[in-house]
Structure formats: structure tokens, C-alpha cells
PDB file of C-alpha atoms in Angstrom:
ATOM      1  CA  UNK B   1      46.349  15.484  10.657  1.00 45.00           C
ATOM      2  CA  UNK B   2      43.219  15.749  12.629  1.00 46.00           C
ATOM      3  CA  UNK B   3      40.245  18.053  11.692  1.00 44.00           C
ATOM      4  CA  UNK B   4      39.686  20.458  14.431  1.00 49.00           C
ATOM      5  CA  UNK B   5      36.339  22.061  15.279  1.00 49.00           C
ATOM      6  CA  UNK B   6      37.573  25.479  13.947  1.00 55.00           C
ATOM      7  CA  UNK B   7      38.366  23.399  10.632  1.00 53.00           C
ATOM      8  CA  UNK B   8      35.271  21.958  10.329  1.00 51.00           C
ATOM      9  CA  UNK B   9      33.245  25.410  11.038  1.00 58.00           C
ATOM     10  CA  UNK B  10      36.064  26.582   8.223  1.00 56.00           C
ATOM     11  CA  UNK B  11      34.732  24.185   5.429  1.00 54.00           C
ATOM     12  CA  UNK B  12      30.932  24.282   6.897  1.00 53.00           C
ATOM     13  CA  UNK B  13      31.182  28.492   6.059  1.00 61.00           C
ATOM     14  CA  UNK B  14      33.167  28.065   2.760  1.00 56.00           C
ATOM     15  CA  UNK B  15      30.270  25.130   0.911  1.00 50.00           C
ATOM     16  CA  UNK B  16      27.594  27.978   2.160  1.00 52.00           C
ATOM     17  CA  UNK B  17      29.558  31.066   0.744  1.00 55.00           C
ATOM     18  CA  UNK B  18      29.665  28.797  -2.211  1.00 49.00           C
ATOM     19  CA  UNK B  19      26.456  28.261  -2.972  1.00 47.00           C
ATOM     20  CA  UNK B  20      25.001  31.448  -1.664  1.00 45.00           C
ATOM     21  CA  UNK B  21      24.582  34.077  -5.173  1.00 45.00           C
ATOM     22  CA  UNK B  22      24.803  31.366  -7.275  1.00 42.00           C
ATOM     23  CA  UNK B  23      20.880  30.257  -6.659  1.00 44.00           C
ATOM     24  CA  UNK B  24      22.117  26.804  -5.797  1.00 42.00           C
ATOM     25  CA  UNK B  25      21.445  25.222  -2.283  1.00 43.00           C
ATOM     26  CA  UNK B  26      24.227  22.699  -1.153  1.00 42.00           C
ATOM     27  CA  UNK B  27      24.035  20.351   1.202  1.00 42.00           C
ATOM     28  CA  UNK B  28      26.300  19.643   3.991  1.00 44.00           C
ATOM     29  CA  UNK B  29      26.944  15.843   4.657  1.00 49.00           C
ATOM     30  CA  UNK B  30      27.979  16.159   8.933  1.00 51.00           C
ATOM     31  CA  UNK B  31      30.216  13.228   9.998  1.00 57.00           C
ATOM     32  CA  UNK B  32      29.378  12.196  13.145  1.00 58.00           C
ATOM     33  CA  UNK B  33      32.951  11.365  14.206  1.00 63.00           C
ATOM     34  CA  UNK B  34      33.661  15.393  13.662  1.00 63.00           C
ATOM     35  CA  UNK B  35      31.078  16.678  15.709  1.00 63.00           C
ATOM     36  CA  UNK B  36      31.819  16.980  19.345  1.00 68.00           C
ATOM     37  CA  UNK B  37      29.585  15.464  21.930  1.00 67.00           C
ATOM     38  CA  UNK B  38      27.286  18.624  22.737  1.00 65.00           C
ATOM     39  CA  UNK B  39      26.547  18.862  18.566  1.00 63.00           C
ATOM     40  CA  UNK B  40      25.398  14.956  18.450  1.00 62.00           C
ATOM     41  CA  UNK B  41      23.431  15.641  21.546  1.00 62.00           C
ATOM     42  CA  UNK B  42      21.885  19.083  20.485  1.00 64.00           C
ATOM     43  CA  UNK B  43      20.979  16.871  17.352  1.00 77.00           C
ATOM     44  CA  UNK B  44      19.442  13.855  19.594  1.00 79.00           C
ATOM     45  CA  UNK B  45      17.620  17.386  21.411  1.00 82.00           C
ATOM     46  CA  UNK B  46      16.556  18.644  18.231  1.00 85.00           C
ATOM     47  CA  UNK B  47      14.819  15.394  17.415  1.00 82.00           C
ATOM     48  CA  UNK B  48      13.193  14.705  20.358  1.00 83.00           C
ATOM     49  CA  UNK B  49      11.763  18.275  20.212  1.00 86.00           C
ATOM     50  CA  UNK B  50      10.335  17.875  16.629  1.00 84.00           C
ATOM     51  CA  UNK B  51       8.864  13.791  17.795  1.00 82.00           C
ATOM     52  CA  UNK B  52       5.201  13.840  17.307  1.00 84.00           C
ATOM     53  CA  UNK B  53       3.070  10.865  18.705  1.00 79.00           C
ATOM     54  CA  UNK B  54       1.715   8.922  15.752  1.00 82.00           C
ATOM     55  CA  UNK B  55      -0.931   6.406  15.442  1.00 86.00           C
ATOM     56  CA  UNK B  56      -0.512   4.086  12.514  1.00 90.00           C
ATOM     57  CA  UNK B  57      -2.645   1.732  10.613  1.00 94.00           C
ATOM     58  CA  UNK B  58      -1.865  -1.661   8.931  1.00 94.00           C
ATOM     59  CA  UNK B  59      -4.561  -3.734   6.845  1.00 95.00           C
ATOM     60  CA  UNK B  60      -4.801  -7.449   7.618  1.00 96.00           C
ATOM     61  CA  UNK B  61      -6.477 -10.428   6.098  1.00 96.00           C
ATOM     62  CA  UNK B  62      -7.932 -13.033   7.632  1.00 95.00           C
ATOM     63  CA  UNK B  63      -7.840 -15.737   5.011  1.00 96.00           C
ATOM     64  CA  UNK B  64     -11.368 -17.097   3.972  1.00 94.00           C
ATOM     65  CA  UNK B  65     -11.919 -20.505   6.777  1.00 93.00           C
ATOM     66  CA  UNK B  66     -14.586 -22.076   7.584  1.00 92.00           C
ATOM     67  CA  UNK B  67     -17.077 -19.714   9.184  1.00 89.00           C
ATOM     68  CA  UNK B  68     -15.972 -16.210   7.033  1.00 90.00           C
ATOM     69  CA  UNK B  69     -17.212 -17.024   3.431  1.00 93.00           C
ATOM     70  CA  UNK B  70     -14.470 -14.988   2.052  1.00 95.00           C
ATOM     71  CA  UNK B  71     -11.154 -13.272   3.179  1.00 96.00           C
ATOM     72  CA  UNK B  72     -11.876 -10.494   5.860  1.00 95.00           C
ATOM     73  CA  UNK B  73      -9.662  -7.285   5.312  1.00 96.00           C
ATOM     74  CA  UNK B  74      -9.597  -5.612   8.940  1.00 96.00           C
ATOM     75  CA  UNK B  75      -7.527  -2.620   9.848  1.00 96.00           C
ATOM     76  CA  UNK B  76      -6.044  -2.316  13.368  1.00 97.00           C
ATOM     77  CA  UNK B  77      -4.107   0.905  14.600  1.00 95.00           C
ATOM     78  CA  UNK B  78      -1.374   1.410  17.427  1.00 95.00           C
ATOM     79  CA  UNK B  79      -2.294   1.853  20.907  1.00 95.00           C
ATOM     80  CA  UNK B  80      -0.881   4.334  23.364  1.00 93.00           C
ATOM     81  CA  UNK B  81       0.338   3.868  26.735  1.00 93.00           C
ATOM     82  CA  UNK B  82      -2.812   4.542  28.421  1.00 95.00           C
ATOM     83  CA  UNK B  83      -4.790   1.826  26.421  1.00 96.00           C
ATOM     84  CA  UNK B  84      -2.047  -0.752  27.400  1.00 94.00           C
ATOM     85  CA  UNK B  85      -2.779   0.065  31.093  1.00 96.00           C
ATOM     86  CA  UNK B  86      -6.491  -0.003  30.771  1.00 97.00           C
ATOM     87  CA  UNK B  87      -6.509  -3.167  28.755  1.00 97.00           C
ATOM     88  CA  UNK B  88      -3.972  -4.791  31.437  1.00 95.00           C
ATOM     89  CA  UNK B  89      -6.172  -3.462  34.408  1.00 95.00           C
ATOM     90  CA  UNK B  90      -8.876  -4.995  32.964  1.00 95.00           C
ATOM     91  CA  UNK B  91      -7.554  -8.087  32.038  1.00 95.00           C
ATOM     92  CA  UNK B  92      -6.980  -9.222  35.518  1.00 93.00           C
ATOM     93  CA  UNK B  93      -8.714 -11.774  36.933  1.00 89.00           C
ATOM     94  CA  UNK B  94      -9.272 -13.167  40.554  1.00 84.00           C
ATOM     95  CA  UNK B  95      -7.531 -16.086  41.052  1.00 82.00           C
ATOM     96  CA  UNK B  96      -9.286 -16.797  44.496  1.00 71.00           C
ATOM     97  CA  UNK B  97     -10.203 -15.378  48.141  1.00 64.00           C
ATOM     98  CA  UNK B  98      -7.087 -15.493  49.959  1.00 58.00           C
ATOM     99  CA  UNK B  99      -7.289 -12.715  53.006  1.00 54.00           C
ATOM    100  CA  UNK B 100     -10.755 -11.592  51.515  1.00 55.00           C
ATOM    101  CA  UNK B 101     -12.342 -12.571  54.963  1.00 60.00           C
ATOM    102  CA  UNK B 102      -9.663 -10.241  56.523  1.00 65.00           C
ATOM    103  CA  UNK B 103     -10.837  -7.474  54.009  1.00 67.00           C
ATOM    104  CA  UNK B 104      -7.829  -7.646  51.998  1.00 69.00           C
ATOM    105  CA  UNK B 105      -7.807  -8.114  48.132  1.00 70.00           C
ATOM    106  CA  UNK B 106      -8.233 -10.841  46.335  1.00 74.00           C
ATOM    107  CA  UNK B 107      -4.814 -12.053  44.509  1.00 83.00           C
ATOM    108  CA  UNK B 108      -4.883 -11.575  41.018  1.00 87.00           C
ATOM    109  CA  UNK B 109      -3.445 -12.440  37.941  1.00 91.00           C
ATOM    110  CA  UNK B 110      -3.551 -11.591  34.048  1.00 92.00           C
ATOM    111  CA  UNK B 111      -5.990 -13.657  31.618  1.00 93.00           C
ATOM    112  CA  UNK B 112      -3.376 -13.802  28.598  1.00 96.00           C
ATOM    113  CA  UNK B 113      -6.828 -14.704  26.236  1.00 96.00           C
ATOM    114  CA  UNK B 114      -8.571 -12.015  27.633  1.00 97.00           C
ATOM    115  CA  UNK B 115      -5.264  -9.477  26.886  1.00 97.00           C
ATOM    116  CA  UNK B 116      -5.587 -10.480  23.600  1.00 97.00           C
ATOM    117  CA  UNK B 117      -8.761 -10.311  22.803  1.00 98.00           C
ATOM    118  CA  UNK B 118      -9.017  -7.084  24.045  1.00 98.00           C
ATOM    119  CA  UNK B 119      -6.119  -5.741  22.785  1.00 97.00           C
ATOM    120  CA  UNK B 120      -7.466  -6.521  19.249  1.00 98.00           C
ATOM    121  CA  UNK B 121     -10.862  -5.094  20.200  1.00 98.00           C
ATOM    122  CA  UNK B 122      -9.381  -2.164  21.208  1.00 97.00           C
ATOM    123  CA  UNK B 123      -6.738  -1.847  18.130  1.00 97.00           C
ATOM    124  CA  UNK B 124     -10.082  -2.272  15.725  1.00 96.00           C
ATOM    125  CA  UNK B 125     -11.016   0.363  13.266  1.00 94.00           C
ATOM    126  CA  UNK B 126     -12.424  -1.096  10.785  1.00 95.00           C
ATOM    127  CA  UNK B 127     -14.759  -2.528  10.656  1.00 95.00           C
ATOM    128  CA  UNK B 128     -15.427  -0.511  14.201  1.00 96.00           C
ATOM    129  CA  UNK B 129     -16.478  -4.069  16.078  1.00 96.00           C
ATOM    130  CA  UNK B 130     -18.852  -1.666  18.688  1.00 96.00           C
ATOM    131  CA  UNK B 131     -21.197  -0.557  15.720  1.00 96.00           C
ATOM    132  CA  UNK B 132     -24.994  -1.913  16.784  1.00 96.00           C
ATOM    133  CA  UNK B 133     -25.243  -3.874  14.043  1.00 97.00           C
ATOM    134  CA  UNK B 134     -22.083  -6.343  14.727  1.00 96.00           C
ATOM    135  CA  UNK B 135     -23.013  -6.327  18.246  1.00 97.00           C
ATOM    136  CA  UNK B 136     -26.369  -7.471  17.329  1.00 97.00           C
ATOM    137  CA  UNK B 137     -25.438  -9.990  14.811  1.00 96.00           C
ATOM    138  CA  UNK B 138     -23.013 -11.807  17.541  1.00 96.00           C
ATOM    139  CA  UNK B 139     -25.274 -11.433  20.294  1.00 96.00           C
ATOM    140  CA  UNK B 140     -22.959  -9.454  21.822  1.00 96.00           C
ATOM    141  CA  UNK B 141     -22.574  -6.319  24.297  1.00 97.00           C
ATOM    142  CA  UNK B 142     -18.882  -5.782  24.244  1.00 97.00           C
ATOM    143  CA  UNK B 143     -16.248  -5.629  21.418  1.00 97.00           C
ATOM    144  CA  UNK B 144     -14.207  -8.472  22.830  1.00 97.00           C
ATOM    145  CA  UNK B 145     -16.934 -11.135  23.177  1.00 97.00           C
ATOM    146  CA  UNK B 146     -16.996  -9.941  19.239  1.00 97.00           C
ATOM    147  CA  UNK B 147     -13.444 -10.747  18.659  1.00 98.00           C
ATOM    148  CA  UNK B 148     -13.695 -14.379  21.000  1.00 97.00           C
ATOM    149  CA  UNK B 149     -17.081 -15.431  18.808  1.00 96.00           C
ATOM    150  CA  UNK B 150     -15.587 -14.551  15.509  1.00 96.00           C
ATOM    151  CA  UNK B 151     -11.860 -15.192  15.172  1.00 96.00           C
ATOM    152  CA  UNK B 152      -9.857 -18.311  15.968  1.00 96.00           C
ATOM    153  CA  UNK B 153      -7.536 -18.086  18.825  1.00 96.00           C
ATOM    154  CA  UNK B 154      -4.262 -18.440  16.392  1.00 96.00           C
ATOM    155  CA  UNK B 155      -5.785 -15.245  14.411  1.00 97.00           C
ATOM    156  CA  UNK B 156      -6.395 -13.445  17.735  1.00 97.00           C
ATOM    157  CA  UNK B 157      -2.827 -14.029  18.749  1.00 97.00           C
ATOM    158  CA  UNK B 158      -1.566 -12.789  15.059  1.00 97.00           C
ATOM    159  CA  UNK B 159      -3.315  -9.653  15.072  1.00 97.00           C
ATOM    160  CA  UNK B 160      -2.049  -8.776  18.435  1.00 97.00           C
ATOM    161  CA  UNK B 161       1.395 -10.002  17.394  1.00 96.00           C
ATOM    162  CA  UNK B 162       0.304  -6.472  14.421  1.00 96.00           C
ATOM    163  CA  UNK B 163      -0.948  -4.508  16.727  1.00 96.00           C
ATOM    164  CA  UNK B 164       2.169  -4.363  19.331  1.00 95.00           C
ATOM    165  CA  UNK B 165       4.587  -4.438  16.679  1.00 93.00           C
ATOM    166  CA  UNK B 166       2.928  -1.161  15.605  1.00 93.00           C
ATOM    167  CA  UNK B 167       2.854   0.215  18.506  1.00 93.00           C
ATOM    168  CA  UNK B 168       6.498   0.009  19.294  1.00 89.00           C
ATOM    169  CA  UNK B 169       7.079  -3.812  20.499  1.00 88.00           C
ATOM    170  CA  UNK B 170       8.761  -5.095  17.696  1.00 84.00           C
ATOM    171  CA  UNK B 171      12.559  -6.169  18.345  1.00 81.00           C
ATOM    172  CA  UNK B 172      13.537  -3.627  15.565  1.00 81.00           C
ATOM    173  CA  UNK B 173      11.564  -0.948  17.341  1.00 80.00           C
ATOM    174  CA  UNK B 174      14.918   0.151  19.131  1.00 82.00           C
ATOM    175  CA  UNK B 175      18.358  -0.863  18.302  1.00 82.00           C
ATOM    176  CA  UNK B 176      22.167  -0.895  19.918  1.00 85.00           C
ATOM    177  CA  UNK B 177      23.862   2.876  18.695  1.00 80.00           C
ATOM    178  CA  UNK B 178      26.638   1.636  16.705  1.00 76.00           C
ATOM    179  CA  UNK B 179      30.087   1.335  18.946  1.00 56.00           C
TER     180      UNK B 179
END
């Protein structure tokens, strides 16, 4: 015998005259296989409509090495869409002059060190690599020449590897729906 909407409405209304008087809330378990498809979709609607974009934060530690007397706790955030373009854009490089005496543009390509080193300039929060005083310290003007004078290019690469897994890039990010 196969449960019919109507049945299902008939069992949702009887658990809530149930617990309604009695001071006792109960909850409704809703199996997905008895919902038709505009209830799993008004539920996929109902999510979407309550999403919120979130930033989040993860510590890392850069073991102690030579050249950082002691482990270095740094905390890089997730980036948004817009960073990602801006730190592409940017990380494109000329890779010669081909039509430039014609007027047209130079052909380009992406510096993969530079993306990286930018994106963990730009993921950065603390410490906040753009303060005077670290900029001074590394006689630098930018937060990336920060991140290329102070951390090896395997703990560049890592902290990238953080920073776009929080920001949605991770292969666990977004999964197959069951069948």
C-alpha cells in the first residue's frame, strides 16, 4: 500500500493535534521519498532564500624553520568572487609584443607564483601583512612582496591550498544528490 499525499497531510495534522494542549512540541521527521517534487523543491527554495554569504576564518601554523624563530600562527579568511577576479586580473603577465606594433594587446598569461602569493596576501588577517610596520621591516610596499620575502614557496602553496578550500574549492564543497 502506497502512502498518498492526502495520507501523509493525514498523519502530518494528527502528530500536531497531538502535541498541541499538551505543552509538548513534536517534531515531524519528512521522508523525502513522500514528498512530491514541488515540496523538495519549495524546500531547496526555502534554503536558498535563508543562504547568507559567509566569510570564514581558519588559524594556521607555520612550523618554526630557519628564518621564523618560532612557529607563526596566521589566520587567513575566504575570499569572494570579486577578489578571485581581481587577484586573477592582476596576476597576468605579458608574455611578449606580438601585434603591439599593430596596436593590439600584448598576449598574456597567468603567473601561477604571483596567484599565490597574492591570493595569500589577500586572504591575510592576521597579522594584517599591509600594517606600516611589516611593510617597513621587509622593505616592502605591497602585501605580496611580504608574503614572497617571508614564506617558502611550499608554505605559500599550502596556505592557498586553506584559503580556496575555505572559500568553496574543496572537492567536498559540492557533492552528487544521492540517486
Amino acid at each position: 500500500m502506497s502512502t498518498t499525499k492526502s495520507d501523509f497531510d493525514k498523519l502530518r495534522d494528527e502528530a500536531k493535534a497531538q502535541g498541541e494542549g499538551a505543552g509538548v512540541e513534536k517534531s515531524i521527521i519528512v521522508d523525502p521519498e513522500m514528498q512530491t517534487p514541488e515540496e523538495q523543491q519549495m524546500s531547496a527554495l526555502q534554503v536558498l532564500l535563508s543562504a547568507k554569504p559567509v566569510r570564514q576564518a581558519r588559524e594556521l601554523k607555520i612550523k618554526k624553520r630557519a628564518g621564523l624563530e618560532q612557529d607563526l600562527i596566521i589566520t587567513v579568511t575566504s575570499l569572494t568572487d570579486r577578489q578571485f577576479k581581481q587577484i586573477g586580473e592582476e596576476a597576468e603577465v605579458a608574455t611578449g609584443n606580438r601585434g603591439a606594433r599593430r596596436g593590439a594587446a600584448p598576449d598574456k598569461t597567468t603567473d601561477n607564483n604571483l596567484f599565490l602569493r597574492l591570493i595569500v596576501a589577500n586572504s591575510m588577517s592576521d597579522p594584517n601583512l599591509n600594517s606600516p610596520e611589516v611593510l617597513a621591516a621587509h622593505g616592502a610596499v605591497t602585501a605580496e612582496q611580504v608574503v614572497a620575502r617571508v614564506f617558502l614557496p611550499g608554505e605559500i602553496a599550502r596556505i592557498a591550498e586553506e584559503v580556496m578550500d575555505l572559500s568553496g574549492w574543496s572537492d567536498d564543497a559540492v557533492e552528487v544528490a544521492s540517486d
